[in-house]
Amino acid sequence: MQLRAPALILSVRSHGEHNAVVRALTEDAGMLAGYIRGGHSRRLRPVLQPGNAVLGEWRARSEEQLAGLTVELIESRAPLYGEPLAAAAIDWVTVLTAAVLPERHPYPRLYSALSAMLDAVEAAPAARGWAVALVRYELLVLAELGFGLSLDRCTVTGSADDLFYVSPKSGAAVSAAAARGYEARLLPCPAFLREGGEADWTAILDGLRLTGHFLARDLLIDRRAEILAARERLVTRLKRAVA
């Protein structure tokens, strides 16, 4: 195996005292793991920051062997870790991506969306500039892994109008008329997820509630407490910021 490609750093795990196993997302080869000698050195530590864009080169004698990895920094997002909300956002999206994607399966749409999400955080560290992109990224993760939500028509009536809710069981939209009397049992369906455009904070938090339910139920079943802790930190900070 030999591959040289741009990649986004997702996770860094210590291997021994000085080395590291790094997972990074490439556009055409998907998520790849690699062993980096001296990965915890003073020189490489700032390069191997989750969210950073790098040029990676993976080399292994066989497909089954953990590849050796060398990296060159393309873009550092380390300064964003000084902003609590931006840091929490980068931490969550990289943790989520590393946790749910199978290795060596290409997901070019997720690569593009994650790049755009990180660019949005960099361009506007204030959460209003990237929170909508975050909800859409979570929705895309669900869809790409086979758990997409059906938000275009009411699952009860077939209508495309007044789709204010989502069934927590089926992941399908429910119109206001069909939901009458059952609103408390349903999840909110903010308009920006169907229609695009910007959203106010109520809609953004509703969107996070919606995607969070299905991420926990369908993708993070065995690792809820471990992985979702990063998301809880982010959502808590968002709520404090807009309170």
PDB file of C-alpha atoms in Angstrom:
ATOM      1  CA  MET A   1       0.000   0.000   0.000  1.00  0.00           C
ATOM      2  CA  GLN A   2       1.267   3.451  -0.907  1.00  0.00           C
ATOM      3  CA  LEU A   3      -0.882   6.581  -0.949  1.00  0.00           C
ATOM      4  CA  ARG A   4      -0.128  10.287  -0.943  1.00  0.00           C
ATOM      5  CA  ALA A   5      -3.154  12.526  -0.484  1.00  0.00           C
ATOM      6  CA  PRO A   6      -4.544  15.581   1.321  1.00  0.00           C
ATOM      7  CA  ALA A   7      -6.292  14.609   4.540  1.00  0.00           C
ATOM      8  CA  LEU A   8      -8.041  15.989   7.616  1.00  0.00           C
ATOM      9  CA  ILE A   9      -6.706  14.865  10.992  1.00  0.00           C
ATOM     10  CA  LEU A  10      -9.477  13.192  13.000  1.00  0.00           C
ATOM     11  CA  SER A  11      -7.813  11.581  16.010  1.00  0.00           C
ATOM     12  CA  VAL A  12      -4.400  11.020  17.556  1.00  0.00           C
ATOM     13  CA  ARG A  13      -3.763   8.142  19.965  1.00  0.00           C
ATOM     14  CA  SER A  14      -0.524   7.594  21.842  1.00  0.00           C
ATOM     15  CA  HIS A  15       1.502   4.518  20.924  1.00  0.00           C
ATOM     16  CA  GLY A  16       4.284   4.078  23.410  1.00  0.00           C
ATOM     17  CA  GLU A  17       5.948   7.114  24.915  1.00  0.00           C
ATOM     18  CA  HIS A  18       6.751   9.097  21.785  1.00  0.00           C
ATOM     19  CA  ASN A  19       4.805   7.645  18.862  1.00  0.00           C
ATOM     20  CA  ALA A  20       1.192   7.977  17.708  1.00  0.00           C
ATOM     21  CA  VAL A  21      -1.522   6.258  15.699  1.00  0.00           C
ATOM     22  CA  VAL A  22      -3.370   8.854  13.656  1.00  0.00           C
ATOM     23  CA  ARG A  23      -6.680   8.577  11.850  1.00  0.00           C
ATOM     24  CA  ALA A  24      -7.270  10.975   9.000  1.00  0.00           C
ATOM     25  CA  LEU A  25      -9.981  11.414   6.386  1.00  0.00           C
ATOM     26  CA  THR A  26      -9.055  11.517   2.693  1.00  0.00           C
ATOM     27  CA  GLU A  27     -11.408  12.329  -0.155  1.00  0.00           C
ATOM     28  CA  ASP A  28     -10.918   9.220  -2.307  1.00  0.00           C
ATOM     29  CA  ALA A  29      -9.643   6.560   0.111  1.00  0.00           C
ATOM     30  CA  GLY A  30     -11.831   7.363   3.123  1.00  0.00           C
ATOM     31  CA  MET A  31     -10.558   7.222   6.684  1.00  0.00           C
ATOM     32  CA  LEU A  32      -7.066   5.786   7.048  1.00  0.00           C
ATOM     33  CA  ALA A  33      -5.005   4.947  10.108  1.00  0.00           C
ATOM     34  CA  GLY A  34      -1.250   5.454  10.179  1.00  0.00           C
ATOM     35  CA  TYR A  35       1.646   5.030  12.581  1.00  0.00           C
ATOM     36  CA  ILE A  36       3.812   8.118  13.074  1.00  0.00           C
ATOM     37  CA  ARG A  37       7.195   7.807  14.736  1.00  0.00           C
ATOM     38  CA  GLY A  38       7.765  10.713  17.054  1.00  0.00           C
ATOM     39  CA  GLY A  39       4.147  11.734  16.765  1.00  0.00           C
ATOM     40  CA  HIS A  40       4.296  13.335  20.213  1.00  0.00           C
ATOM     41  CA  SER A  41       7.453  15.271  19.529  1.00  0.00           C
ATOM     42  CA  ARG A  42       7.543  19.037  19.891  1.00  0.00           C
ATOM     43  CA  ARG A  43       7.792  19.353  16.108  1.00  0.00           C
ATOM     44  CA  LEU A  44       4.842  17.120  15.197  1.00  0.00           C
ATOM     45  CA  ARG A  45       2.421  17.784  18.040  1.00  0.00           C
ATOM     46  CA  PRO A  46       1.069  21.038  16.550  1.00  0.00           C
ATOM     47  CA  VAL A  47       0.793  19.394  13.118  1.00  0.00           C
ATOM     48  CA  LEU A  48      -1.237  16.446  14.417  1.00  0.00           C
ATOM     49  CA  GLN A  49      -4.057  18.569  15.783  1.00  0.00           C
ATOM     50  CA  PRO A  50      -7.581  17.301  15.011  1.00  0.00           C
ATOM     51  CA  GLY A  51      -9.062  19.519  12.318  1.00  0.00           C
ATOM     52  CA  ASN A  52      -5.735  20.307  10.668  1.00  0.00           C
ATOM     53  CA  ALA A  53      -5.366  19.767   6.923  1.00  0.00           C
ATOM     54  CA  VAL A  54      -2.234  17.832   5.998  1.00  0.00           C
ATOM     55  CA  LEU A  55      -0.605  16.108   3.068  1.00  0.00           C
ATOM     56  CA  GLY A  56      -0.239  12.513   4.211  1.00  0.00           C
ATOM     57  CA  GLU A  57       1.812   9.667   2.827  1.00  0.00           C
ATOM     58  CA  TRP A  58       0.905   6.136   3.896  1.00  0.00           C
ATOM     59  CA  ARG A  59       3.229   3.188   3.230  1.00  0.00           C
ATOM     60  CA  ALA A  60       2.690  -0.458   4.148  1.00  0.00           C
ATOM     61  CA  ARG A  61       3.858  -3.811   2.791  1.00  0.00           C
ATOM     62  CA  SER A  62       0.310  -5.163   2.714  1.00  0.00           C
ATOM     63  CA  GLU A  63      -3.282  -3.937   3.012  1.00  0.00           C
ATOM     64  CA  GLU A  64      -3.615  -5.650   6.411  1.00  0.00           C
ATOM     65  CA  GLN A  65      -0.569  -3.957   7.970  1.00  0.00           C
ATOM     66  CA  LEU A  66      -0.869  -0.665   9.847  1.00  0.00           C
ATOM     67  CA  ALA A  67       0.763   1.789   7.490  1.00  0.00           C
ATOM     68  CA  GLY A  68       3.580   4.071   8.410  1.00  0.00           C
ATOM     69  CA  LEU A  69       2.527   7.679   7.959  1.00  0.00           C
ATOM     70  CA  THR A  70       4.364  10.930   7.353  1.00  0.00           C
ATOM     71  CA  VAL A  71       2.606  14.282   7.163  1.00  0.00           C
ATOM     72  CA  GLU A  72       3.188  17.805   5.927  1.00  0.00           C
ATOM     73  CA  LEU A  73       1.040  20.610   7.282  1.00  0.00           C
ATOM     74  CA  ILE A  74      -1.237  22.296   4.744  1.00  0.00           C
ATOM     75  CA  GLU A  75      -3.427  24.334   7.086  1.00  0.00           C
ATOM     76  CA  SER A  76      -3.330  24.664  10.852  1.00  0.00           C
ATOM     77  CA  ARG A  77      -6.481  25.260  12.850  1.00  0.00           C
ATOM     78  CA  ALA A  78      -4.622  25.185  16.160  1.00  0.00           C
ATOM     79  CA  PRO A  79      -5.355  28.885  16.877  1.00  0.00           C
ATOM     80  CA  LEU A  80      -9.058  28.039  17.020  1.00  0.00           C
ATOM     81  CA  TYR A  81      -8.457  25.940  20.121  1.00  0.00           C
ATOM     82  CA  GLY A  82      -8.150  29.218  21.991  1.00  0.00           C
ATOM     83  CA  GLU A  83     -11.862  29.843  21.321  1.00  0.00           C
ATOM     84  CA  PRO A  84     -13.971  27.591  23.591  1.00  0.00           C
ATOM     85  CA  LEU A  85     -16.934  27.227  21.208  1.00  0.00           C
ATOM     86  CA  ALA A  86     -14.787  26.735  18.115  1.00  0.00           C
ATOM     87  CA  ALA A  87     -12.630  24.197  19.970  1.00  0.00           C
ATOM     88  CA  ALA A  88     -15.696  22.271  21.121  1.00  0.00           C
ATOM     89  CA  ALA A  89     -17.075  22.201  17.572  1.00  0.00           C
ATOM     90  CA  ILE A  90     -13.845  20.884  16.058  1.00  0.00           C
ATOM     91  CA  ASP A  91     -13.483  18.348  18.845  1.00  0.00           C
ATOM     92  CA  TRP A  92     -17.004  17.010  18.276  1.00  0.00           C
ATOM     93  CA  VAL A  93     -17.024  16.749  14.484  1.00  0.00           C
ATOM     94  CA  THR A  94     -13.628  15.039  14.390  1.00  0.00           C
ATOM     95  CA  VAL A  95     -14.502  12.650  17.238  1.00  0.00           C
ATOM     96  CA  LEU A  96     -17.818  11.786  15.577  1.00  0.00           C
ATOM     97  CA  THR A  97     -16.246  11.184  12.178  1.00  0.00           C
ATOM     98  CA  ALA A  98     -13.465   9.001  13.559  1.00  0.00           C
ATOM     99  CA  ALA A  99     -15.934   6.988  15.640  1.00  0.00           C
ATOM    100  CA  VAL A 100     -18.517   6.123  13.013  1.00  0.00           C
ATOM    101  CA  LEU A 101     -16.737   5.792   9.671  1.00  0.00           C
ATOM    102  CA  PRO A 102     -15.373   2.405   8.639  1.00  0.00           C
ATOM    103  CA  GLU A 103     -11.767   2.553   7.482  1.00  0.00           C
ATOM    104  CA  ARG A 104     -10.863   2.620   3.788  1.00  0.00           C
ATOM    105  CA  HIS A 105     -14.367   3.355   2.529  1.00  0.00           C
ATOM    106  CA  PRO A 106     -14.557   6.549   0.460  1.00  0.00           C
ATOM    107  CA  TYR A 107     -17.050   9.197   1.539  1.00  0.00           C
ATOM    108  CA  PRO A 108     -16.229  12.157  -0.721  1.00  0.00           C
ATOM    109  CA  ARG A 109     -19.358  14.068   0.302  1.00  0.00           C
ATOM    110  CA  LEU A 110     -18.400  13.819   3.968  1.00  0.00           C
ATOM    111  CA  TYR A 111     -14.850  14.898   3.194  1.00  0.00           C
ATOM    112  CA  SER A 112     -16.150  17.983   1.382  1.00  0.00           C
ATOM    113  CA  ALA A 113     -18.733  18.742   4.071  1.00  0.00           C
ATOM    114  CA  LEU A 114     -16.229  18.356   6.913  1.00  0.00           C
ATOM    115  CA  SER A 115     -13.755  20.604   5.085  1.00  0.00           C
ATOM    116  CA  ALA A 116     -16.498  23.196   4.635  1.00  0.00           C
ATOM    117  CA  MET A 117     -17.547  22.899   8.275  1.00  0.00           C
ATOM    118  CA  LEU A 118     -13.985  23.462   9.487  1.00  0.00           C
ATOM    119  CA  ASP A 119     -13.579  26.365   7.063  1.00  0.00           C
ATOM    120  CA  ALA A 120     -16.765  27.911   8.457  1.00  0.00           C
ATOM    121  CA  VAL A 121     -15.463  27.655  12.028  1.00  0.00           C
ATOM    122  CA  GLU A 122     -12.186  29.218  10.919  1.00  0.00           C
ATOM    123  CA  ALA A 123     -13.880  32.040   9.024  1.00  0.00           C
ATOM    124  CA  ALA A 124     -16.266  32.892  11.870  1.00  0.00           C
ATOM    125  CA  PRO A 125     -15.314  31.414  15.265  1.00  0.00           C
ATOM    126  CA  ALA A 126     -18.552  32.885  16.670  1.00  0.00           C
ATOM    127  CA  ALA A 127     -21.051  30.023  16.664  1.00  0.00           C
ATOM    128  CA  ARG A 128     -23.676  31.851  14.606  1.00  0.00           C
ATOM    129  CA  GLY A 129     -21.385  31.500  11.596  1.00  0.00           C
ATOM    130  CA  TRP A 130     -21.090  27.706  11.678  1.00  0.00           C
ATOM    131  CA  ALA A 131     -23.879  26.206  13.804  1.00  0.00           C
ATOM    132  CA  VAL A 132     -26.177  25.604  10.822  1.00  0.00           C
ATOM    133  CA  ALA A 133     -23.331  23.829   8.988  1.00  0.00           C
ATOM    134  CA  LEU A 134     -22.793  21.629  12.047  1.00  0.00           C
ATOM    135  CA  VAL A 135     -26.405  20.406  12.092  1.00  0.00           C
ATOM    136  CA  ARG A 136     -26.298  19.745   8.354  1.00  0.00           C
ATOM    137  CA  TYR A 137     -23.042  17.823   8.728  1.00  0.00           C
ATOM    138  CA  GLU A 138     -24.581  15.559  11.371  1.00  0.00           C
ATOM    139  CA  LEU A 139     -27.578  14.996   9.100  1.00  0.00           C
ATOM    140  CA  LEU A 140     -25.245  14.072   6.228  1.00  0.00           C
ATOM    141  CA  VAL A 141     -23.300  11.626   8.423  1.00  0.00           C
ATOM    142  CA  LEU A 142     -26.568   9.828   9.173  1.00  0.00           C
ATOM    143  CA  ALA A 143     -27.527   9.740   5.496  1.00  0.00           C
ATOM    144  CA  GLU A 144     -24.128   8.556   4.247  1.00  0.00           C
ATOM    145  CA  LEU A 145     -24.128   5.671   6.719  1.00  0.00           C
ATOM    146  CA  GLY A 146     -27.609   4.484   5.797  1.00  0.00           C
ATOM    147  CA  PHE A 147     -29.699   6.221   8.459  1.00  0.00           C
ATOM    148  CA  GLY A 148     -30.937   9.237   6.524  1.00  0.00           C
ATOM    149  CA  LEU A 149     -34.082  11.022   7.642  1.00  0.00           C
ATOM    150  CA  SER A 150     -37.073  11.450   5.329  1.00  0.00           C
ATOM    151  CA  LEU A 151     -37.991  15.109   5.610  1.00  0.00           C
ATOM    152  CA  ASP A 152     -39.684  15.826   2.286  1.00  0.00           C
ATOM    153  CA  ARG A 153     -43.216  14.486   2.904  1.00  0.00           C
ATOM    154  CA  CYS A 154     -45.488  13.644   5.818  1.00  0.00           C
ATOM    155  CA  THR A 155     -45.289   9.947   6.596  1.00  0.00           C
ATOM    156  CA  VAL A 156     -49.003   9.915   7.514  1.00  0.00           C
ATOM    157  CA  THR A 157     -50.694  12.041   4.832  1.00  0.00           C
ATOM    158  CA  GLY A 158     -48.078  12.293   2.089  1.00  0.00           C
ATOM    159  CA  SER A 159     -48.355  16.084   2.175  1.00  0.00           C
ATOM    160  CA  ALA A 160     -45.290  18.281   1.626  1.00  0.00           C
ATOM    161  CA  ASP A 161     -46.787  21.184   3.606  1.00  0.00           C
ATOM    162  CA  ASP A 162     -46.410  22.209   7.265  1.00  0.00           C
ATOM    163  CA  LEU A 163     -43.776  19.582   8.093  1.00  0.00           C
ATOM    164  CA  PHE A 164     -43.118  20.689  11.652  1.00  0.00           C
ATOM    165  CA  TYR A 165     -42.205  17.367  13.286  1.00  0.00           C
ATOM    166  CA  VAL A 166     -40.239  14.131  12.868  1.00  0.00           C
ATOM    167  CA  SER A 167     -41.133  10.714  14.211  1.00  0.00           C
ATOM    168  CA  PRO A 168     -38.426   9.576  16.667  1.00  0.00           C
ATOM    169  CA  LYS A 169     -39.045   5.986  15.568  1.00  0.00           C
ATOM    170  CA  SER A 170     -39.123   6.178  11.777  1.00  0.00           C
ATOM    171  CA  GLY A 171     -37.133   9.359  11.147  1.00  0.00           C
ATOM    172  CA  ALA A 172     -39.887  10.564   8.807  1.00  0.00           C
ATOM    173  CA  ALA A 173     -41.526  13.983   8.743  1.00  0.00           C
ATOM    174  CA  VAL A 174     -44.993  14.537  10.212  1.00  0.00           C
ATOM    175  CA  SER A 175     -47.234  17.452   9.288  1.00  0.00           C
ATOM    176  CA  ALA A 176     -48.842  19.725  11.861  1.00  0.00           C
ATOM    177  CA  ALA A 177     -52.290  18.309  11.069  1.00  0.00           C
ATOM    178  CA  ALA A 178     -51.201  14.681  11.443  1.00  0.00           C
ATOM    179  CA  ALA A 179     -49.305  15.471  14.655  1.00  0.00           C
ATOM    180  CA  ARG A 180     -52.253  17.070  16.420  1.00  0.00           C
ATOM    181  CA  GLY A 181     -52.481  15.665  19.928  1.00  0.00           C
ATOM    182  CA  TYR A 182     -49.111  13.868  19.645  1.00  0.00           C
ATOM    183  CA  GLU A 183     -46.767  16.857  19.472  1.00  0.00           C
ATOM    184  CA  ALA A 184     -45.031  16.017  22.763  1.00  0.00           C
ATOM    185  CA  ARG A 185     -44.014  12.590  21.435  1.00  0.00           C
ATOM    186  CA  LEU A 186     -42.409  13.970  18.283  1.00  0.00           C
ATOM    187  CA  LEU A 187     -39.156  15.756  17.523  1.00  0.00           C
ATOM    188  CA  PRO A 188     -39.033  19.260  16.025  1.00  0.00           C
ATOM    189  CA  CYS A 189     -38.247  19.586  12.305  1.00  0.00           C
ATOM    190  CA  PRO A 190     -36.698  23.031  11.740  1.00  0.00           C
ATOM    191  CA  ALA A 191     -37.401  24.536   8.337  1.00  0.00           C
ATOM    192  CA  PHE A 192     -33.750  25.192   7.435  1.00  0.00           C
ATOM    193  CA  LEU A 193     -33.095  21.438   7.172  1.00  0.00           C
ATOM    194  CA  ARG A 194     -35.651  21.189   4.373  1.00  0.00           C
ATOM    195  CA  GLU A 195     -35.466  24.601   2.758  1.00  0.00           C
ATOM    196  CA  GLY A 196     -31.859  25.656   3.298  1.00  0.00           C
ATOM    197  CA  GLY A 197     -30.846  29.155   4.305  1.00  0.00           C
ATOM    198  CA  GLU A 198     -30.017  30.544   7.713  1.00  0.00           C
ATOM    199  CA  ALA A 199     -31.726  29.801  11.025  1.00  0.00           C
ATOM    200  CA  ASP A 200     -32.307  31.423  14.380  1.00  0.00           C
ATOM    201  CA  TRP A 201     -30.995  29.858  17.572  1.00  0.00           C
ATOM    202  CA  THR A 202     -34.271  28.149  18.426  1.00  0.00           C
ATOM    203  CA  ALA A 203     -34.219  26.341  15.078  1.00  0.00           C
ATOM    204  CA  ILE A 204     -30.514  25.466  15.428  1.00  0.00           C
ATOM    205  CA  LEU A 205     -31.021  23.944  18.873  1.00  0.00           C
ATOM    206  CA  ASP A 206     -34.078  22.076  17.589  1.00  0.00           C
ATOM    207  CA  GLY A 207     -31.924  20.740  14.760  1.00  0.00           C
ATOM    208  CA  LEU A 208     -29.263  19.566  17.210  1.00  0.00           C
ATOM    209  CA  ARG A 209     -31.920  17.844  19.292  1.00  0.00           C
ATOM    210  CA  LEU A 210     -33.189  16.064  16.173  1.00  0.00           C
ATOM    211  CA  THR A 211     -29.817  14.856  14.867  1.00  0.00           C
ATOM    212  CA  GLY A 212     -28.604  14.018  18.371  1.00  0.00           C
ATOM    213  CA  HIS A 213     -31.476  11.596  18.886  1.00  0.00           C
ATOM    214  CA  PHE A 214     -30.671   9.580  15.765  1.00  0.00           C
ATOM    215  CA  LEU A 215     -26.898   9.715  16.195  1.00  0.00           C
ATOM    216  CA  ALA A 216     -27.242   8.211  19.673  1.00  0.00           C
ATOM    217  CA  ARG A 217     -29.813   5.641  18.588  1.00  0.00           C
ATOM    218  CA  ASP A 218     -28.378   4.483  15.285  1.00  0.00           C
ATOM    219  CA  LEU A 219     -24.628   5.170  15.168  1.00  0.00           C
ATOM    220  CA  LEU A 220     -23.284   5.424  18.706  1.00  0.00           C
ATOM    221  CA  ILE A 221     -25.199   2.607  20.361  1.00  0.00           C
ATOM    222  CA  ASP A 222     -22.250   1.000  22.149  1.00  0.00           C
ATOM    223  CA  ARG A 223     -20.284   4.201  22.754  1.00  0.00           C
ATOM    224  CA  ARG A 224     -22.867   6.763  23.765  1.00  0.00           C
ATOM    225  CA  ALA A 225     -21.303   8.006  26.998  1.00  0.00           C
ATOM    226  CA  GLU A 226     -17.768   8.060  25.633  1.00  0.00           C
ATOM    227  CA  ILE A 227     -18.406   9.796  22.301  1.00  0.00           C
ATOM    228  CA  LEU A 228     -21.465  11.900  23.070  1.00  0.00           C
ATOM    229  CA  ALA A 229     -19.675  13.612  25.950  1.00  0.00           C
ATOM    230  CA  ALA A 230     -17.923  15.796  23.360  1.00  0.00           C
ATOM    231  CA  ARG A 231     -21.280  16.708  21.859  1.00  0.00           C
ATOM    232  CA  GLU A 232     -22.799  17.490  25.245  1.00  0.00           C
ATOM    233  CA  ARG A 233     -19.933  19.899  25.959  1.00  0.00           C
ATOM    234  CA  LEU A 234     -20.580  21.660  22.676  1.00  0.00           C
ATOM    235  CA  VAL A 235     -24.364  21.885  23.077  1.00  0.00           C
ATOM    236  CA  THR A 236     -23.997  23.141  26.656  1.00  0.00           C
ATOM    237  CA  ARG A 237     -21.629  25.890  25.519  1.00  0.00           C
ATOM    238  CA  LEU A 238     -23.962  26.848  22.682  1.00  0.00           C
ATOM    239  CA  LYS A 239     -26.901  27.167  25.052  1.00  0.00           C
ATOM    240  CA  ARG A 240     -24.860  29.329  27.413  1.00  0.00           C
ATOM    241  CA  ALA A 241     -23.718  31.518  24.535  1.00  0.00           C
ATOM    242  CA  VAL A 242     -27.256  32.271  23.386  1.00  0.00           C
ATOM    243  CA  ALA A 243     -28.917  32.443  26.803  1.00  0.00           C
TER     244      ALA A 243
END
